[in-house]
Amino acid sequence: MDRHSRISVRTNCYSVPVRYIGRRVRAVLHANELVVYDGATEIARHERLIAKGGERLVLDHYLEALVRKPGALPGATALEQAKAAGKFTPVHEAWWAAACKARGDRDGTRALIDVLLLGRRIPHEHLVAGLAATPRVGALTADAVALEARKAQEADDADMAPPELEPPRRRESTVTFLTARRLAHLPPDTRPLPSPAPYDQLLGRRTRGTTTASKGEQMP
């Protein structure tokens, strides 16, 4: 690895994070990409260069060095490649220009680098949304960008959330007893309702017979 935080693989150069300068790393070359490891930890992944003598640089790999030397950013090859890849957008450019106008070139560039460091934990599209929103609210700081990016992410999450479904209505079940079900299939009963009159006649006969027997017992 050279002092510009690059490794050379088959005549082409690829960047690795500057914190690994001076350490031995392992590069694995595949058909379409190059993966760089520090021990078992992946530290960089690049699209493979086909032509000879080329270089593939990732702007994020140099941010720690640029924090100390922000003046090196404007002419950096890694910045030009980030623009060509669409990672550094016109929204970034406009925010950077506004920050430099408000705070001076050095401090404005430092503020931009702090924003770029946010890209390690905030998705790119939400970070761009945060950059676009902060000039409108008059806050050109990394903290303000992080806040607006989080709002954009929450809005996207809300749009993607499935609609709340109403709980299914509980159907009231009707219980039918087996006896009632059987009776419902029987033909109608046309017989007259029972009468207690015959029982009253039997009861009267029994009373008279008992009285006669009692009188017979009193005869000499």
mmCIF file of C-alpha atoms in Angstrom:
data_model
loop_
_atom_site.group_PDB
_atom_site.id
_atom_site.type_symbol
_atom_site.label_atom_id
_atom_site.label_comp_id
_atom_site.label_asym_id
_atom_site.label_seq_id
_atom_site.Cartn_x
_atom_site.Cartn_y
_atom_site.Cartn_z
ATOM 1 C CA MET A 1 0.000 0.000 0.000
ATOM 2 C CA ASP A 2 1.400 3.389 -0.971
ATOM 3 C CA ARG A 3 1.240 6.692 0.913
ATOM 4 C CA HIS A 4 -1.904 7.648 -1.002
ATOM 5 C CA SER A 5 -3.765 4.718 0.540
ATOM 6 C CA ARG A 6 -3.800 2.672 -2.656
ATOM 7 C CA ILE A 7 -2.959 -0.928 -3.415
ATOM 8 C CA SER A 8 -1.714 -2.098 -6.813
ATOM 9 C CA VAL A 9 -3.316 -5.175 -8.379
ATOM 10 C CA ARG A 10 -2.290 -6.179 -11.910
ATOM 11 C CA THR A 11 -1.061 -2.687 -12.858
ATOM 12 C CA ASN A 12 -4.219 -0.982 -11.546
ATOM 13 C CA CYS A 13 -4.622 0.961 -8.307
ATOM 14 C CA TYR A 14 -7.520 0.716 -5.842
ATOM 15 C CA SER A 15 -8.102 2.762 -2.696
ATOM 16 C CA VAL A 16 -8.486 1.476 0.840
ATOM 17 C CA PRO A 17 -9.400 3.501 3.975
ATOM 18 C CA VAL A 18 -6.508 5.711 5.055
ATOM 19 C CA ARG A 19 -6.449 4.171 8.533
ATOM 20 C CA TYR A 20 -4.927 1.036 6.980
ATOM 21 C CA ILE A 21 -1.866 2.829 5.582
ATOM 22 C CA GLY A 22 1.235 0.860 6.596
ATOM 23 C CA ARG A 23 -0.632 -2.418 7.170
ATOM 24 C CA ARG A 24 -0.564 -5.554 5.055
ATOM 25 C CA VAL A 25 -3.914 -6.309 3.470
ATOM 26 C CA ARG A 26 -5.183 -9.126 1.268
ATOM 27 C CA ALA A 27 -6.826 -8.535 -2.114
ATOM 28 C CA VAL A 28 -9.092 -11.093 -3.768
ATOM 29 C CA LEU A 29 -9.693 -10.507 -7.471
ATOM 30 C CA HIS A 30 -12.936 -11.810 -8.958
ATOM 31 C CA ALA A 31 -14.281 -11.629 -12.492
ATOM 32 C CA ASN A 32 -16.123 -8.333 -11.937
ATOM 33 C CA GLU A 33 -14.844 -6.957 -8.640
ATOM 34 C CA LEU A 34 -11.968 -6.664 -6.216
ATOM 35 C CA VAL A 35 -12.452 -7.255 -2.483
ATOM 36 C CA VAL A 36 -9.826 -6.162 0.055
ATOM 37 C CA TYR A 37 -9.517 -7.741 3.505
ATOM 38 C CA ASP A 38 -7.714 -6.869 6.701
ATOM 39 C CA GLY A 39 -7.454 -10.355 8.153
ATOM 40 C CA ALA A 40 -11.003 -11.713 7.888
ATOM 41 C CA THR A 41 -12.617 -8.248 7.785
ATOM 42 C CA GLU A 42 -13.671 -6.765 4.466
ATOM 43 C CA ILE A 43 -12.434 -3.164 4.238
ATOM 44 C CA ALA A 44 -13.019 -2.264 0.587
ATOM 45 C CA ARG A 45 -14.895 -3.455 -2.476
ATOM 46 C CA HIS A 46 -14.371 -2.108 -5.996
ATOM 47 C CA GLU A 47 -15.599 -2.758 -9.487
ATOM 48 C CA ARG A 48 -12.733 -4.408 -11.293
ATOM 49 C CA LEU A 49 -10.743 -2.296 -13.749
ATOM 50 C CA ILE A 50 -10.172 -3.969 -17.104
ATOM 51 C CA ALA A 51 -7.770 -1.560 -18.778
ATOM 52 C CA LYS A 52 -4.227 -1.265 -17.516
ATOM 53 C CA GLY A 53 -2.857 1.698 -15.594
ATOM 54 C CA GLY A 54 -6.213 2.814 -14.180
ATOM 55 C CA GLU A 55 -7.214 3.671 -10.640
ATOM 56 C CA ARG A 56 -10.429 3.337 -8.665
ATOM 57 C CA LEU A 57 -10.705 5.691 -5.694
ATOM 58 C CA VAL A 58 -13.557 5.985 -3.176
ATOM 59 C CA LEU A 59 -13.996 9.417 -1.599
ATOM 60 C CA ASP A 60 -15.166 7.897 1.693
ATOM 61 C CA HIS A 61 -11.770 6.216 2.116
ATOM 62 C CA TYR A 62 -10.072 9.629 2.446
ATOM 63 C CA LEU A 63 -12.462 11.532 4.714
ATOM 64 C CA GLU A 64 -10.390 11.150 7.903
ATOM 65 C CA ALA A 65 -7.385 12.676 6.100
ATOM 66 C CA LEU A 66 -9.508 15.438 4.573
ATOM 67 C CA VAL A 67 -10.798 16.458 8.009
ATOM 68 C CA ARG A 68 -7.192 17.474 8.801
ATOM 69 C CA LYS A 69 -6.527 18.911 5.326
ATOM 70 C CA PRO A 70 -9.838 20.175 3.914
ATOM 71 C CA GLY A 71 -8.016 22.230 1.287
ATOM 72 C CA ALA A 72 -7.107 18.987 -0.531
ATOM 73 C CA LEU A 73 -10.729 18.178 -1.348
ATOM 74 C CA PRO A 74 -11.494 20.522 -4.287
ATOM 75 C CA GLY A 75 -8.876 19.005 -6.618
ATOM 76 C CA ALA A 76 -9.014 15.418 -5.358
ATOM 77 C CA THR A 77 -9.287 12.618 -7.934
ATOM 78 C CA ALA A 78 -11.556 10.728 -5.532
ATOM 79 C CA LEU A 79 -13.995 13.674 -5.617
ATOM 80 C CA GLU A 80 -14.073 13.683 -9.421
ATOM 81 C CA GLN A 81 -14.754 9.963 -9.481
ATOM 82 C CA ALA A 82 -17.519 10.404 -6.885
ATOM 83 C CA LYS A 83 -19.158 13.003 -9.130
ATOM 84 C CA ALA A 84 -18.890 10.715 -12.151
ATOM 85 C CA ALA A 85 -20.449 7.841 -10.182
ATOM 86 C CA GLY A 86 -23.342 10.018 -8.956
ATOM 87 C CA LYS A 87 -22.273 9.763 -5.307
ATOM 88 C CA PHE A 88 -21.459 13.480 -5.134
ATOM 89 C CA THR A 89 -24.528 15.153 -6.587
ATOM 90 C CA PRO A 90 -25.392 18.720 -7.634
ATOM 91 C CA VAL A 91 -27.213 18.960 -4.302
ATOM 92 C CA HIS A 92 -23.874 18.334 -2.570
ATOM 93 C CA GLU A 93 -22.271 20.998 -4.746
ATOM 94 C CA ALA A 94 -24.955 23.582 -3.948
ATOM 95 C CA TRP A 95 -24.761 22.901 -0.213
ATOM 96 C CA TRP A 96 -20.959 23.118 -0.280
ATOM 97 C CA ALA A 97 -21.063 26.456 -2.104
ATOM 98 C CA ALA A 98 -23.613 27.835 0.363
ATOM 99 C CA ALA A 99 -21.550 26.655 3.354
ATOM 100 C CA CYS A 100 -18.359 28.211 1.961
ATOM 101 C CA LYS A 101 -20.170 31.485 1.301
ATOM 102 C CA ALA A 102 -21.535 31.594 4.836
ATOM 103 C CA ARG A 103 -18.471 30.312 6.723
ATOM 104 C CA GLY A 104 -15.459 30.653 4.452
ATOM 105 C CA ASP A 105 -13.820 28.041 2.246
ATOM 106 C CA ARG A 106 -11.977 26.114 4.953
ATOM 107 C CA ASP A 107 -14.804 25.924 7.464
ATOM 108 C CA GLY A 108 -17.395 25.380 4.759
ATOM 109 C CA THR A 109 -15.399 22.462 3.372
ATOM 110 C CA ARG A 110 -14.952 21.034 6.871
ATOM 111 C CA ALA A 111 -18.708 21.186 7.315
ATOM 112 C CA LEU A 112 -19.170 19.314 4.034
ATOM 113 C CA ILE A 113 -16.715 16.614 5.111
ATOM 114 C CA ASP A 114 -18.675 16.171 8.338
ATOM 115 C CA VAL A 115 -21.781 15.703 6.210
ATOM 116 C CA LEU A 116 -20.038 13.131 4.015
ATOM 117 C CA LEU A 117 -19.080 11.186 7.142
ATOM 118 C CA LEU A 118 -22.798 10.916 7.909
ATOM 119 C CA GLY A 119 -23.088 8.802 4.777
ATOM 120 C CA ARG A 120 -21.605 5.887 6.709
ATOM 121 C CA ARG A 121 -24.790 5.548 8.729
ATOM 122 C CA ILE A 122 -27.459 7.383 6.693
ATOM 123 C CA PRO A 123 -28.706 6.067 3.328
ATOM 124 C CA HIS A 124 -27.554 8.129 0.358
ATOM 125 C CA GLU A 125 -31.015 9.232 -0.779
ATOM 126 C CA HIS A 126 -31.976 10.446 2.699
ATOM 127 C CA LEU A 127 -28.679 12.285 3.089
ATOM 128 C CA VAL A 128 -29.313 14.107 -0.200
ATOM 129 C CA ALA A 129 -32.817 14.986 1.029
ATOM 130 C CA GLY A 130 -31.277 16.417 4.198
ATOM 131 C CA LEU A 131 -28.787 18.478 2.181
ATOM 132 C CA ALA A 132 -31.605 19.861 0.051
ATOM 133 C CA ALA A 133 -33.731 20.801 3.067
ATOM 134 C CA THR A 134 -31.208 22.552 5.326
ATOM 135 C CA PRO A 135 -30.585 25.673 3.191
ATOM 136 C CA ARG A 136 -34.314 26.376 3.291
ATOM 137 C CA VAL A 137 -34.293 26.377 7.090
ATOM 138 C CA GLY A 138 -31.033 28.356 7.239
ATOM 139 C CA ALA A 139 -28.923 25.720 9.037
ATOM 140 C CA LEU A 140 -25.777 24.635 7.186
ATOM 141 C CA THR A 141 -24.400 22.131 9.684
ATOM 142 C CA ALA A 142 -23.954 18.375 9.756
ATOM 143 C CA ASP A 143 -26.342 18.115 12.715
ATOM 144 C CA ALA A 144 -29.067 19.914 10.771
ATOM 145 C CA VAL A 145 -28.512 17.648 7.762
ATOM 146 C CA ALA A 146 -28.747 14.559 9.994
ATOM 147 C CA LEU A 147 -32.026 15.841 11.456
ATOM 148 C CA GLU A 148 -33.589 16.541 8.069
ATOM 149 C CA ALA A 149 -32.327 13.219 6.701
ATOM 150 C CA ARG A 150 -33.963 11.417 9.599
ATOM 151 C CA LYS A 151 -37.244 13.205 8.858
ATOM 152 C CA ALA A 152 -37.025 12.091 5.226
ATOM 153 C CA GLN A 153 -36.361 8.525 6.288
ATOM 154 C CA GLU A 154 -39.318 8.526 8.691
ATOM 155 C CA ALA A 155 -41.563 9.896 5.939
ATOM 156 C CA ASP A 156 -40.436 7.131 3.569
ATOM 157 C CA ASP A 157 -41.000 4.500 6.239
ATOM 158 C CA ALA A 158 -44.511 5.831 6.847
ATOM 159 C CA ASP A 159 -45.302 5.707 3.117
ATOM 160 C CA MET A 160 -44.058 2.134 2.875
ATOM 161 C CA ALA A 161 -45.922 0.894 5.943
ATOM 162 C CA PRO A 162 -48.896 -1.368 5.078
ATOM 163 C CA PRO A 163 -52.331 0.138 5.803
ATOM 164 C CA GLU A 164 -53.906 -0.810 9.070
ATOM 165 C CA LEU A 165 -56.568 -3.423 8.558
ATOM 166 C CA GLU A 166 -59.805 -3.369 10.492
ATOM 167 C CA PRO A 167 -60.145 -6.360 12.801
ATOM 168 C CA PRO A 168 -62.522 -8.948 11.382
ATOM 169 C CA ARG A 169 -66.040 -8.595 12.693
ATOM 170 C CA ARG A 170 -67.068 -11.342 15.017
ATOM 171 C CA ARG A 171 -69.897 -13.369 13.582
ATOM 172 C CA GLU A 172 -72.615 -14.189 16.048
ATOM 173 C CA SER A 173 -73.259 -17.903 15.932
ATOM 174 C CA THR A 174 -76.698 -19.394 16.526
ATOM 175 C CA VAL A 175 -76.744 -22.560 18.598
ATOM 176 C CA THR A 176 -79.324 -25.147 17.490
ATOM 177 C CA PHE A 177 -80.005 -27.995 19.865
ATOM 178 C CA LEU A 178 -80.248 -31.463 18.388
ATOM 179 C CA THR A 179 -83.707 -32.147 19.852
ATOM 180 C CA ALA A 180 -85.145 -28.940 18.410
ATOM 181 C CA ARG A 181 -83.608 -29.766 15.051
ATOM 182 C CA ARG A 182 -85.236 -33.193 15.031
ATOM 183 C CA LEU A 183 -88.607 -31.829 16.102
ATOM 184 C CA ALA A 184 -88.509 -29.263 13.327
ATOM 185 C CA HIS A 185 -88.612 -32.108 10.772
ATOM 186 C CA LEU A 186 -91.603 -33.942 12.314
ATOM 187 C CA PRO A 187 -95.147 -33.546 10.847
ATOM 188 C CA PRO A 188 -97.499 -31.275 12.813
ATOM 189 C CA ASP A 189 -99.415 -32.902 15.730
ATOM 190 C CA THR A 190 -103.186 -32.559 15.104
ATOM 191 C CA ARG A 191 -104.312 -34.368 18.243
ATOM 192 C CA PRO A 192 -106.383 -32.377 20.779
ATOM 193 C CA LEU A 193 -104.704 -31.205 23.938
ATOM 194 C CA PRO A 194 -105.069 -33.632 26.852
ATOM 195 C CA SER A 195 -107.840 -32.895 29.417
ATOM 196 C CA PRO A 196 -107.776 -33.704 33.178
ATOM 197 C CA ALA A 197 -111.568 -34.525 33.213
ATOM 198 C CA PRO A 198 -111.190 -38.371 33.161
ATOM 199 C CA TYR A 199 -108.841 -38.166 36.102
ATOM 200 C CA ASP A 200 -111.373 -36.129 38.059
ATOM 201 C CA GLN A 201 -114.036 -38.861 37.446
ATOM 202 C CA LEU A 202 -111.710 -41.589 38.706
ATOM 203 C CA LEU A 203 -110.882 -39.531 41.749
ATOM 204 C CA GLY A 204 -114.638 -39.169 42.545
ATOM 205 C CA ARG A 205 -115.284 -42.898 42.305
ATOM 206 C CA ARG A 206 -112.418 -43.666 44.622
ATOM 207 C CA THR A 207 -113.777 -41.260 47.262
ATOM 208 C CA ARG A 208 -117.283 -42.864 47.294
ATOM 209 C CA GLY A 209 -115.911 -46.412 47.581
ATOM 210 C CA THR A 210 -113.836 -45.468 50.597
ATOM 211 C CA THR A 211 -116.826 -43.960 52.419
ATOM 212 C CA THR A 212 -118.969 -47.118 52.024
ATOM 213 C CA ALA A 213 -116.281 -49.379 53.366
ATOM 214 C CA SER A 214 -115.936 -47.255 56.469
ATOM 215 C CA LYS A 215 -119.623 -47.469 57.281
ATOM 216 C CA GLY A 216 -119.594 -51.320 56.916
ATOM 217 C CA GLU A 217 -116.913 -51.595 59.518
ATOM 218 C CA GLN A 218 -119.161 -49.891 62.124
ATOM 219 C CA MET A 219 -122.067 -52.416 61.730
ATOM 220 C CA PRO A 220 -122.385 -55.121 64.486
#
